[in-house]
């Protein structure tokens, strides 16, 4: 069975916090939803409905810490990689700093909203990136 992920470990969060450099970060979010959400209290919803609830309830906190979506896409075709792998929701969120992301996670409103994300998500990836300038070359060392 393939490993699935829906939350980060204490070790991963400690590594995140250890690199609390100034400046913005981009967080790549790849999310595969469950067909049926899994709530501890047994309530019924689809994964899409539960994720929509998470999004709605966490939006004010995301905006309050200075977060914004800088890219969103819909998977059309996997050219290289496992053909069976798919992601239902794909986006990059920008935060003004690592501290802003950590502040969002500690917010009591956000923590309540996380129940819906946990119920909705079958598998996910959350990958932090530093922000580099765009350009016209595939070589990150080249400046356009």
PDB file of N, CA and C in Angstrom, residues 7-107:
ATOM      1  N   UNK A   7      -1.407  15.415   6.966  1.00  0.00           N
ATOM      2  CA  UNK A   7      -0.919  16.432   7.882  1.00  0.00           C
ATOM      3  C   UNK A   7       0.594  16.300   7.992  1.00  0.00           C
ATOM      4  N   UNK A   8       1.255  17.314   8.514  1.00  0.00           N
ATOM      5  CA  UNK A   8       2.705  17.258   8.646  1.00  0.00           C
ATOM      6  C   UNK A   8       3.086  16.726  10.024  1.00  0.00           C
ATOM      7  N   UNK A   9       4.300  16.204  10.126  1.00  0.00           N
ATOM      8  CA  UNK A   9       4.804  15.668  11.385  1.00  0.00           C
ATOM      9  C   UNK A   9       5.353  16.804  12.251  1.00  0.00           C
ATOM     10  N   UNK A  10       5.557  16.508  13.523  1.00  0.00           N
ATOM     11  CA  UNK A  10       6.173  17.479  14.428  1.00  0.00           C
ATOM     12  C   UNK A  10       7.579  17.829  13.949  1.00  0.00           C
ATOM     13  N   UNK A  11       8.288  16.827  13.416  1.00  0.00           N
ATOM     14  CA  UNK A  11       9.648  17.045  12.936  1.00  0.00           C
ATOM     15  C   UNK A  11       9.657  17.976  11.713  1.00  0.00           C
ATOM     16  N   UNK A  12       8.707  17.761  10.800  1.00  0.00           N
ATOM     17  CA  UNK A  12       8.631  18.624   9.619  1.00  0.00           C
ATOM     18  C   UNK A  12       8.295  20.062  10.023  1.00  0.00           C
ATOM     19  N   UNK A  13       7.383  20.232  10.984  1.00  0.00           N
ATOM     20  CA  UNK A  13       7.041  21.586  11.411  1.00  0.00           C
ATOM     21  C   UNK A  13       8.210  22.240  12.139  1.00  0.00           C
ATOM     22  N   UNK A  14       8.965  21.465  12.920  1.00  0.00           N
ATOM     23  CA  UNK A  14      10.149  22.011  13.595  1.00  0.00           C
ATOM     24  C   UNK A  14      11.168  22.487  12.557  1.00  0.00           C
ATOM     25  N   UNK A  15      11.364  21.722  11.492  1.00  0.00           N
ATOM     26  CA  UNK A  15      12.284  22.130  10.426  1.00  0.00           C
ATOM     27  C   UNK A  15      11.761  23.391   9.735  1.00  0.00           C
ATOM     28  N   UNK A  16      10.452  23.466   9.528  1.00  0.00           N
ATOM     29  CA  UNK A  16       9.835  24.656   8.939  1.00  0.00           C
ATOM     30  C   UNK A  16      10.139  25.879   9.802  1.00  0.00           C
ATOM     31  N   UNK A  17       9.912  25.760  11.096  1.00  0.00           N
ATOM     32  CA  UNK A  17      10.105  26.892  12.014  1.00  0.00           C
ATOM     33  C   UNK A  17      11.587  27.255  12.160  1.00  0.00           C
ATOM     34  N   UNK A  18      12.470  26.279  12.018  1.00  0.00           N
ATOM     35  CA  UNK A  18      13.899  26.553  12.152  1.00  0.00           C
ATOM     36  C   UNK A  18      14.402  27.461  11.029  1.00  0.00           C
ATOM     37  N   UNK A  19      13.711  27.480   9.910  1.00  0.00           N
ATOM     38  CA  UNK A  19      14.084  28.343   8.790  1.00  0.00           C
ATOM     39  C   UNK A  19      13.095  29.503   8.718  1.00  0.00           C
ATOM     40  N   UNK A  20      13.110  30.339   9.725  1.00  0.00           N
ATOM     41  CA  UNK A  20      12.181  31.472   9.818  1.00  0.00           C
ATOM     42  C   UNK A  20      12.826  32.726   9.236  1.00  0.00           C
ATOM     43  N   UNK A  21      13.291  32.606   8.020  1.00  0.00           N
ATOM     44  CA  UNK A  21      13.959  33.712   7.344  1.00  0.00           C
ATOM     45  C   UNK A  21      12.957  34.796   6.966  1.00  0.00           C
ATOM     46  N   UNK A  22      13.414  36.005   6.750  1.00  0.00           N
ATOM     47  CA  UNK A  22      12.491  37.047   6.289  1.00  0.00           C
ATOM     48  C   UNK A  22      12.081  36.806   4.838  1.00  0.00           C
ATOM     49  N   UNK A  23      10.977  37.379   4.467  1.00  0.00           N
ATOM     50  CA  UNK A  23      10.530  37.322   3.084  1.00  0.00           C
ATOM     51  C   UNK A  23       9.462  36.286   2.841  1.00  0.00           C
ATOM     52  N   UNK A  24       8.829  36.385   1.675  1.00  0.00           N
ATOM     53  CA  UNK A  24       7.689  35.516   1.379  1.00  0.00           C
ATOM     54  C   UNK A  24       8.084  34.065   1.128  1.00  0.00           C
ATOM     55  N   UNK A  25       7.099  33.197   1.288  1.00  0.00           N
ATOM     56  CA  UNK A  25       7.236  31.789   0.939  1.00  0.00           C
ATOM     57  C   UNK A  25       6.052  31.404   0.061  1.00  0.00           C
ATOM     58  N   UNK A  26       6.274  30.420  -0.792  1.00  0.00           N
ATOM     59  CA  UNK A  26       5.201  29.817  -1.573  1.00  0.00           C
ATOM     60  C   UNK A  26       5.009  28.402  -1.072  1.00  0.00           C
ATOM     61  N   UNK A  27       3.753  28.024  -0.896  1.00  0.00           N
ATOM     62  CA  UNK A  27       3.411  26.673  -0.440  1.00  0.00           C
ATOM     63  C   UNK A  27       2.607  25.991  -1.541  1.00  0.00           C
ATOM     64  N   UNK A  28       3.224  24.982  -2.180  1.00  0.00           N
ATOM     65  CA  UNK A  28       2.545  24.195  -3.198  1.00  0.00           C
ATOM     66  C   UNK A  28       1.624  23.205  -2.490  1.00  0.00           C
ATOM     67  N   UNK A  29       0.356  23.231  -2.839  1.00  0.00           N
ATOM     68  CA  UNK A  29      -0.666  22.345  -2.261  1.00  0.00           C
ATOM     69  C   UNK A  29      -1.188  21.416  -3.349  1.00  0.00           C
ATOM     70  N   UNK A  30      -1.021  20.122  -3.165  1.00  0.00           N
ATOM     71  CA  UNK A  30      -1.590  19.096  -4.040  1.00  0.00           C
ATOM     72  C   UNK A  30      -2.505  18.259  -3.165  1.00  0.00           C
ATOM     73  N   UNK A  31      -3.784  18.182  -3.525  1.00  0.00           N
ATOM     74  CA  UNK A  31      -4.772  17.568  -2.637  1.00  0.00           C
ATOM     75  C   UNK A  31      -5.625  16.570  -3.402  1.00  0.00           C
ATOM     76  N   UNK A  32      -5.723  15.361  -2.842  1.00  0.00           N
ATOM     77  CA  UNK A  32      -6.644  14.341  -3.361  1.00  0.00           C
ATOM     78  C   UNK A  32      -7.744  14.182  -2.315  1.00  0.00           C
ATOM     79  N   UNK A  33      -8.971  14.381  -2.757  1.00  0.00           N
ATOM     80  CA  UNK A  33     -10.112  14.322  -1.838  1.00  0.00           C
ATOM     81  C   UNK A  33     -10.654  12.903  -1.706  1.00  0.00           C
ATOM     82  N   UNK A  34     -11.239  12.626  -0.566  1.00  0.00           N
ATOM     83  CA  UNK A  34     -11.980  11.378  -0.368  1.00  0.00           C
ATOM     84  C   UNK A  34     -13.321  11.513  -1.102  1.00  0.00           C
ATOM     85  N   UNK A  35     -13.867  10.407  -1.542  1.00  0.00           N
ATOM     86  CA  UNK A  35     -15.221  10.439  -2.092  1.00  0.00           C
ATOM     87  C   UNK A  35     -16.221  10.813  -1.016  1.00  0.00           C
ATOM     88  N   UNK A  36     -16.039  10.220   0.154  1.00  0.00           N
ATOM     89  CA  UNK A  36     -16.893  10.475   1.311  1.00  0.00           C
ATOM     90  C   UNK A  36     -16.008  10.972   2.452  1.00  0.00           C
ATOM     91  N   UNK A  37     -16.315  12.132   3.020  1.00  0.00           N
ATOM     92  CA  UNK A  37     -15.538  12.675   4.140  1.00  0.00           C
ATOM     93  C   UNK A  37     -15.625  11.731   5.332  1.00  0.00           C
ATOM     94  N   UNK A  38     -14.580  11.759   6.155  1.00  0.00           N
ATOM     95  CA  UNK A  38     -14.535  10.913   7.347  1.00  0.00           C
ATOM     96  C   UNK A  38     -14.452  11.821   8.573  1.00  0.00           C
ATOM     97  N   UNK A  39     -15.600  12.016   9.210  1.00  0.00           N
ATOM     98  CA  UNK A  39     -15.681  12.814  10.432  1.00  0.00           C
ATOM     99  C   UNK A  39     -15.746  11.888  11.642  1.00  0.00           C
ATOM    100  N   UNK A  40     -15.059  12.276  12.719  1.00  0.00           N
ATOM    101  CA  UNK A  40     -15.061  11.475  13.945  1.00  0.00           C
ATOM    102  C   UNK A  40     -16.467  11.325  14.523  1.00  0.00           C
ATOM    103  N   UNK A  41     -17.316  12.350  14.343  1.00  0.00           N
ATOM    104  CA  UNK A  41     -18.668  12.294  14.901  1.00  0.00           C
ATOM    105  C   UNK A  41     -19.669  11.603  13.972  1.00  0.00           C
ATOM    106  N   UNK A  42     -19.194  11.114  12.808  1.00  0.00           N
ATOM    107  CA  UNK A  42     -20.048  10.351  11.915  1.00  0.00           C
ATOM    108  C   UNK A  42     -20.908  11.169  10.967  1.00  0.00           C
ATOM    109  N   UNK A  43     -20.794  12.501  10.997  1.00  0.00           N
ATOM    110  CA  UNK A  43     -21.624  13.293  10.073  1.00  0.00           C
ATOM    111  C   UNK A  43     -21.260  12.961   8.631  1.00  0.00           C
ATOM    112  N   UNK A  44     -22.177  13.200   7.732  1.00  0.00           N
ATOM    113  CA  UNK A  44     -22.025  12.805   6.333  1.00  0.00           C
ATOM    114  C   UNK A  44     -21.788  14.027   5.445  1.00  0.00           C
ATOM    115  N   UNK A  45     -20.831  13.888   4.553  1.00  0.00           N
ATOM    116  CA  UNK A  45     -20.538  14.901   3.535  1.00  0.00           C
ATOM    117  C   UNK A  45     -19.581  14.266   2.542  1.00  0.00           C
ATOM    118  N   UNK A  46     -19.546  14.795   1.350  1.00  0.00           N
ATOM    119  CA  UNK A  46     -18.526  14.348   0.410  1.00  0.00           C
ATOM    120  C   UNK A  46     -17.204  15.013   0.790  1.00  0.00           C
ATOM    121  N   UNK A  47     -16.117  14.481   0.260  1.00  0.00           N
ATOM    122  CA  UNK A  47     -14.828  15.124   0.485  1.00  0.00           C
ATOM    123  C   UNK A  47     -14.824  16.546  -0.051  1.00  0.00           C
ATOM    124  N   UNK A  48     -15.434  16.749  -1.222  1.00  0.00           N
ATOM    125  CA  UNK A  48     -15.495  18.093  -1.816  1.00  0.00           C
ATOM    126  C   UNK A  48     -16.294  19.052  -0.930  1.00  0.00           C
ATOM    127  N   UNK A  49     -17.388  18.578  -0.361  1.00  0.00           N
ATOM    128  CA  UNK A  49     -18.194  19.438   0.528  1.00  0.00           C
ATOM    129  C   UNK A  49     -17.420  19.789   1.791  1.00  0.00           C
ATOM    130  N   UNK A  50     -16.736  18.813   2.371  1.00  0.00           N
ATOM    131  CA  UNK A  50     -15.960  19.069   3.584  1.00  0.00           C
ATOM    132  C   UNK A  50     -14.816  20.036   3.302  1.00  0.00           C
ATOM    133  N   UNK A  51     -14.144  19.877   2.153  1.00  0.00           N
ATOM    134  CA  UNK A  51     -13.048  20.786   1.817  1.00  0.00           C
ATOM    135  C   UNK A  51     -13.575  22.200   1.561  1.00  0.00           C
ATOM    136  N   UNK A  52     -14.735  22.309   0.938  1.00  0.00           N
ATOM    137  CA  UNK A  52     -15.349  23.625   0.722  1.00  0.00           C
ATOM    138  C   UNK A  52     -15.658  24.298   2.064  1.00  0.00           C
ATOM    139  N   UNK A  53     -16.098  23.528   3.046  1.00  0.00           N
ATOM    140  CA  UNK A  53     -16.363  24.077   4.378  1.00  0.00           C
ATOM    141  C   UNK A  53     -15.066  24.555   5.020  1.00  0.00           C
ATOM    142  N   UNK A  54     -14.004  23.740   4.909  1.00  0.00           N
ATOM    143  CA  UNK A  54     -12.688  24.144   5.416  1.00  0.00           C
ATOM    144  C   UNK A  54     -12.251  25.461   4.777  1.00  0.00           C
ATOM    145  N   UNK A  55     -12.380  25.548   3.465  1.00  0.00           N
ATOM    146  CA  UNK A  55     -11.963  26.747   2.742  1.00  0.00           C
ATOM    147  C   UNK A  55     -12.727  27.974   3.220  1.00  0.00           C
ATOM    148  N   UNK A  56     -14.039  27.834   3.329  1.00  0.00           N
ATOM    149  CA  UNK A  56     -14.885  28.958   3.752  1.00  0.00           C
ATOM    150  C   UNK A  56     -14.545  29.405   5.175  1.00  0.00           C
ATOM    151  N   UNK A  57     -14.376  28.435   6.084  1.00  0.00           N
ATOM    152  CA  UNK A  57     -14.133  28.775   7.492  1.00  0.00           C
ATOM    153  C   UNK A  57     -12.721  29.309   7.742  1.00  0.00           C
ATOM    154  N   UNK A  58     -11.755  28.940   6.903  1.00  0.00           N
ATOM    155  CA  UNK A  58     -10.375  29.372   7.127  1.00  0.00           C
ATOM    156  C   UNK A  58      -9.997  30.621   6.334  1.00  0.00           C
ATOM    157  N   UNK A  59     -10.838  31.035   5.404  1.00  0.00           N
ATOM    158  CA  UNK A  59     -10.508  32.135   4.493  1.00  0.00           C
ATOM    159  C   UNK A  59     -10.156  33.432   5.217  1.00  0.00           C
ATOM    160  N   UNK A  60     -10.909  33.813   6.224  1.00  0.00           N
ATOM    161  CA  UNK A  60     -10.622  35.079   6.908  1.00  0.00           C
ATOM    162  C   UNK A  60      -9.268  35.036   7.612  1.00  0.00           C
ATOM    163  N   UNK A  61      -8.924  33.883   8.178  1.00  0.00           N
ATOM    164  CA  UNK A  61      -7.630  33.756   8.858  1.00  0.00           C
ATOM    165  C   UNK A  61      -6.508  33.840   7.823  1.00  0.00           C
ATOM    166  N   UNK A  62      -6.659  33.128   6.708  1.00  0.00           N
ATOM    167  CA  UNK A  62      -5.681  33.136   5.621  1.00  0.00           C
ATOM    168  C   UNK A  62      -5.431  34.577   5.151  1.00  0.00           C
ATOM    169  N   UNK A  63      -6.490  35.325   4.947  1.00  0.00           N
ATOM    170  CA  UNK A  63      -6.354  36.713   4.502  1.00  0.00           C
ATOM    171  C   UNK A  63      -5.753  37.599   5.595  1.00  0.00           C
ATOM    172  N   UNK A  64      -6.145  37.358   6.840  1.00  0.00           N
ATOM    173  CA  UNK A  64      -5.655  38.173   7.961  1.00  0.00           C
ATOM    174  C   UNK A  64      -4.139  38.070   8.131  1.00  0.00           C
ATOM    175  N   UNK A  65      -3.555  36.890   7.867  1.00  0.00           N
ATOM    176  CA  UNK A  65      -2.106  36.746   8.004  1.00  0.00           C
ATOM    177  C   UNK A  65      -1.364  37.190   6.747  1.00  0.00           C
ATOM    178  N   UNK A  66      -2.109  37.650   5.734  1.00  0.00           N
ATOM    179  CA  UNK A  66      -1.492  38.150   4.514  1.00  0.00           C
ATOM    180  C   UNK A  66      -1.353  37.117   3.415  1.00  0.00           C
ATOM    181  N   UNK A  67      -2.054  35.993   3.546  1.00  0.00           N
ATOM    182  CA  UNK A  67      -1.978  34.952   2.528  1.00  0.00           C
ATOM    183  C   UNK A  67      -2.773  35.305   1.285  1.00  0.00           C
ATOM    184  N   UNK A  68      -2.320  34.765   0.149  1.00  0.00           N
ATOM    185  CA  UNK A  68      -3.061  34.917  -1.089  1.00  0.00           C
ATOM    186  C   UNK A  68      -2.710  33.753  -2.011  1.00  0.00           C
ATOM    187  N   UNK A  69      -3.606  33.419  -2.902  1.00  0.00           N
ATOM    188  CA  UNK A  69      -3.365  32.371  -3.884  1.00  0.00           C
ATOM    189  C   UNK A  69      -2.690  33.021  -5.093  1.00  0.00           C
ATOM    190  N   UNK A  70      -1.500  32.523  -5.455  1.00  0.00           N
ATOM    191  CA  UNK A  70      -0.769  33.110  -6.584  1.00  0.00           C
ATOM    192  C   UNK A  70      -0.861  32.245  -7.838  1.00  0.00           C
ATOM    193  N   UNK A  71      -1.307  31.012  -7.695  1.00  0.00           N
ATOM    194  CA  UNK A  71      -1.502  30.127  -8.850  1.00  0.00           C
ATOM    195  C   UNK A  71      -2.496  29.047  -8.458  1.00  0.00           C
ATOM    196  N   UNK A  72      -3.358  28.694  -9.400  1.00  0.00           N
ATOM    197  CA  UNK A  72      -4.312  27.604  -9.221  1.00  0.00           C
ATOM    198  C   UNK A  72      -4.412  26.906 -10.570  1.00  0.00           C
ATOM    199  N   UNK A  73      -4.479  25.586 -10.564  1.00  0.00           N
ATOM    200  CA  UNK A  73      -4.566  24.853 -11.822  1.00  0.00           C
ATOM    201  C   UNK A  73      -5.410  23.602 -11.678  1.00  0.00           C
ATOM    202  N   UNK A  74      -5.815  23.079 -12.822  1.00  0.00           N
ATOM    203  CA  UNK A  74      -6.594  21.846 -12.868  1.00  0.00           C
ATOM    204  C   UNK A  74      -5.803  20.830 -13.682  1.00  0.00           C
ATOM    205  N   UNK A  75      -5.542  19.681 -13.098  1.00  0.00           N
ATOM    206  CA  UNK A  75      -4.785  18.631 -13.764  1.00  0.00           C
ATOM    207  C   UNK A  75      -5.473  18.203 -15.048  1.00  0.00           C
ATOM    208  N   UNK A  76      -4.724  18.201 -16.141  1.00  0.00           N
ATOM    209  CA  UNK A  76      -5.240  17.728 -17.425  1.00  0.00           C
ATOM    210  C   UNK A  76      -4.578  16.435 -17.858  1.00  0.00           C
ATOM    211  N   UNK A  77      -3.257  16.313 -17.670  1.00  0.00           N
ATOM    212  CA  UNK A  77      -2.533  15.152 -18.161  1.00  0.00           C
ATOM    213  C   UNK A  77      -1.199  15.044 -17.448  1.00  0.00           C
ATOM    214  N   UNK A  78      -0.842  13.858 -17.022  1.00  0.00           N
ATOM    215  CA  UNK A  78       0.483  13.616 -16.464  1.00  0.00           C
ATOM    216  C   UNK A  78       1.390  13.147 -17.594  1.00  0.00           C
ATOM    217  N   UNK A  79       2.374  13.939 -17.942  1.00  0.00           N
ATOM    218  CA  UNK A  79       3.310  13.610 -19.020  1.00  0.00           C
ATOM    219  C   UNK A  79       4.441  12.723 -18.508  1.00  0.00           C
ATOM    220  N   UNK A  80       4.949  13.030 -17.320  1.00  0.00           N
ATOM    221  CA  UNK A  80       6.014  12.251 -16.692  1.00  0.00           C
ATOM    222  C   UNK A  80       5.562  11.970 -15.273  1.00  0.00           C
ATOM    223  N   UNK A  81       5.555  10.725 -14.891  1.00  0.00           N
ATOM    224  CA  UNK A  81       5.148  10.353 -13.543  1.00  0.00           C
ATOM    225  C   UNK A  81       4.057   9.306 -13.582  1.00  0.00           C
ATOM    226  N   UNK A  82       3.654   8.846 -12.406  1.00  0.00           N
ATOM    227  CA  UNK A  82       2.635   7.793 -12.341  1.00  0.00           C
ATOM    228  C   UNK A  82       1.317   8.250 -12.963  1.00  0.00           C
ATOM    229  N   UNK A  83       0.842   7.520 -13.950  1.00  0.00           N
ATOM    230  CA  UNK A  83      -0.399   7.877 -14.633  1.00  0.00           C
ATOM    231  C   UNK A  83      -1.616   7.783 -13.718  1.00  0.00           C
ATOM    232  N   UNK A  84      -1.550   6.918 -12.717  1.00  0.00           N
ATOM    233  CA  UNK A  84      -2.689   6.743 -11.812  1.00  0.00           C
ATOM    234  C   UNK A  84      -2.748   7.850 -10.748  1.00  0.00           C
ATOM    235  N   UNK A  85      -1.658   8.592 -10.586  1.00  0.00           N
ATOM    236  CA  UNK A  85      -1.634   9.638  -9.566  1.00  0.00           C
ATOM    237  C   UNK A  85      -2.409  10.852 -10.072  1.00  0.00           C
ATOM    238  N   UNK A  86      -3.312  11.336  -9.273  1.00  0.00           N
ATOM    239  CA  UNK A  86      -4.080  12.528  -9.633  1.00  0.00           C
ATOM    240  C   UNK A  86      -4.269  13.391  -8.392  1.00  0.00           C
ATOM    241  N   UNK A  87      -4.476  14.668  -8.638  1.00  0.00           N
ATOM    242  CA  UNK A  87      -4.729  15.625  -7.565  1.00  0.00           C
ATOM    243  C   UNK A  87      -5.978  16.392  -7.941  1.00  0.00           C
ATOM    244  N   UNK A  88      -6.924  16.468  -7.016  1.00  0.00           N
ATOM    245  CA  UNK A  88      -8.192  17.160  -7.264  1.00  0.00           C
ATOM    246  C   UNK A  88      -8.084  18.669  -7.141  1.00  0.00           C
ATOM    247  N   UNK A  89      -7.231  19.121  -6.237  1.00  0.00           N
ATOM    248  CA  UNK A  89      -7.070  20.556  -5.979  1.00  0.00           C
ATOM    249  C   UNK A  89      -5.574  20.848  -6.012  1.00  0.00           C
ATOM    250  N   UNK A  90      -5.196  21.879  -6.779  1.00  0.00           N
ATOM    251  CA  UNK A  90      -3.789  22.237  -6.965  1.00  0.00           C
ATOM    252  C   UNK A  90      -3.651  23.753  -6.904  1.00  0.00           C
ATOM    253  N   UNK A  91      -2.835  24.241  -5.982  1.00  0.00           N
ATOM    254  CA  UNK A  91      -2.634  25.690  -5.926  1.00  0.00           C
ATOM    255  C   UNK A  91      -1.350  26.010  -5.193  1.00  0.00           C
ATOM    256  N   UNK A  92      -0.899  27.248  -5.388  1.00  0.00           N
ATOM    257  CA  UNK A  92       0.231  27.776  -4.635  1.00  0.00           C
ATOM    258  C   UNK A  92      -0.283  28.954  -3.817  1.00  0.00           C
ATOM    259  N   UNK A  93      -0.091  28.854  -2.507  1.00  0.00           N
ATOM    260  CA  UNK A  93      -0.441  29.943  -1.593  1.00  0.00           C
ATOM    261  C   UNK A  93       0.837  30.687  -1.236  1.00  0.00           C
ATOM    262  N   UNK A  94       0.752  32.002  -1.236  1.00  0.00           N
ATOM    263  CA  UNK A  94       1.885  32.828  -0.824  1.00  0.00           C
ATOM    264  C   UNK A  94       1.592  33.409   0.550  1.00  0.00           C
ATOM    265  N   UNK A  95       2.596  33.384   1.404  1.00  0.00           N
ATOM    266  CA  UNK A  95       2.528  33.998   2.734  1.00  0.00           C
ATOM    267  C   UNK A  95       3.657  35.011   2.824  1.00  0.00           C
ATOM    268  N   UNK A  96       3.453  36.115   3.526  1.00  0.00           N
ATOM    269  CA  UNK A  96       4.494  37.136   3.595  1.00  0.00           C
ATOM    270  C   UNK A  96       5.769  36.671   4.300  1.00  0.00           C
ATOM    271  N   UNK A  97       5.654  35.603   5.099  1.00  0.00           N
ATOM    272  CA  UNK A  97       6.818  35.071   5.818  1.00  0.00           C
ATOM    273  C   UNK A  97       6.462  33.692   6.375  1.00  0.00           C
ATOM    274  N   UNK A  98       7.478  32.918   6.751  1.00  0.00           N
ATOM    275  CA  UNK A  98       7.184  31.654   7.432  1.00  0.00           C
ATOM    276  C   UNK A  98       6.382  31.873   8.721  1.00  0.00           C
ATOM    277  N   UNK A  99       6.679  32.964   9.421  1.00  0.00           N
ATOM    278  CA  UNK A  99       5.961  33.260  10.670  1.00  0.00           C
ATOM    279  C   UNK A  99       4.472  33.473  10.425  1.00  0.00           C
ATOM    280  N   UNK A 100       4.115  34.064   9.289  1.00  0.00           N
ATOM    281  CA  UNK A 100       2.698  34.282   8.970  1.00  0.00           C
ATOM    282  C   UNK A 100       1.972  32.948   8.803  1.00  0.00           C
ATOM    283  N   UNK A 101       2.614  31.988   8.135  1.00  0.00           N
ATOM    284  CA  UNK A 101       2.021  30.658   7.971  1.00  0.00           C
ATOM    285  C   UNK A 101       1.837  30.004   9.345  1.00  0.00           C
ATOM    286  N   UNK A 102       2.863  30.077  10.190  1.00  0.00           N
ATOM    287  CA  UNK A 102       2.785  29.485  11.533  1.00  0.00           C
ATOM    288  C   UNK A 102       1.693  30.164  12.361  1.00  0.00           C
ATOM    289  N   UNK A 103       1.547  31.466  12.211  1.00  0.00           N
ATOM    290  CA  UNK A 103       0.494  32.201  12.931  1.00  0.00           C
ATOM    291  C   UNK A 103      -0.886  31.699  12.519  1.00  0.00           C
ATOM    292  N   UNK A 104      -1.080  31.446  11.221  1.00  0.00           N
ATOM    293  CA  UNK A 104      -2.353  30.920  10.742  1.00  0.00           C
ATOM    294  C   UNK A 104      -2.652  29.579  11.407  1.00  0.00           C
ATOM    295  N   UNK A 105      -1.648  28.714  11.480  1.00  0.00           N
ATOM    296  CA  UNK A 105      -1.854  27.387  12.062  1.00  0.00           C
ATOM    297  C   UNK A 105      -2.231  27.446  13.537  1.00  0.00           C
ATOM    298  N   UNK A 106      -1.768  28.463  14.231  1.00  0.00           N
ATOM    299  CA  UNK A 106      -2.073  28.606  15.666  1.00  0.00           C
ATOM    300  C   UNK A 106      -3.409  29.281  15.931  1.00  0.00           C
ATOM    301  N   UNK A 107      -3.988  29.917  14.934  1.00  0.00           N
ATOM    302  CA  UNK A 107      -5.231  30.665  15.114  1.00  0.00           C
ATOM    303  C   UNK A 107      -6.367  29.710  15.507  1.00  0.00           C
TER     304      UNK A 107
END
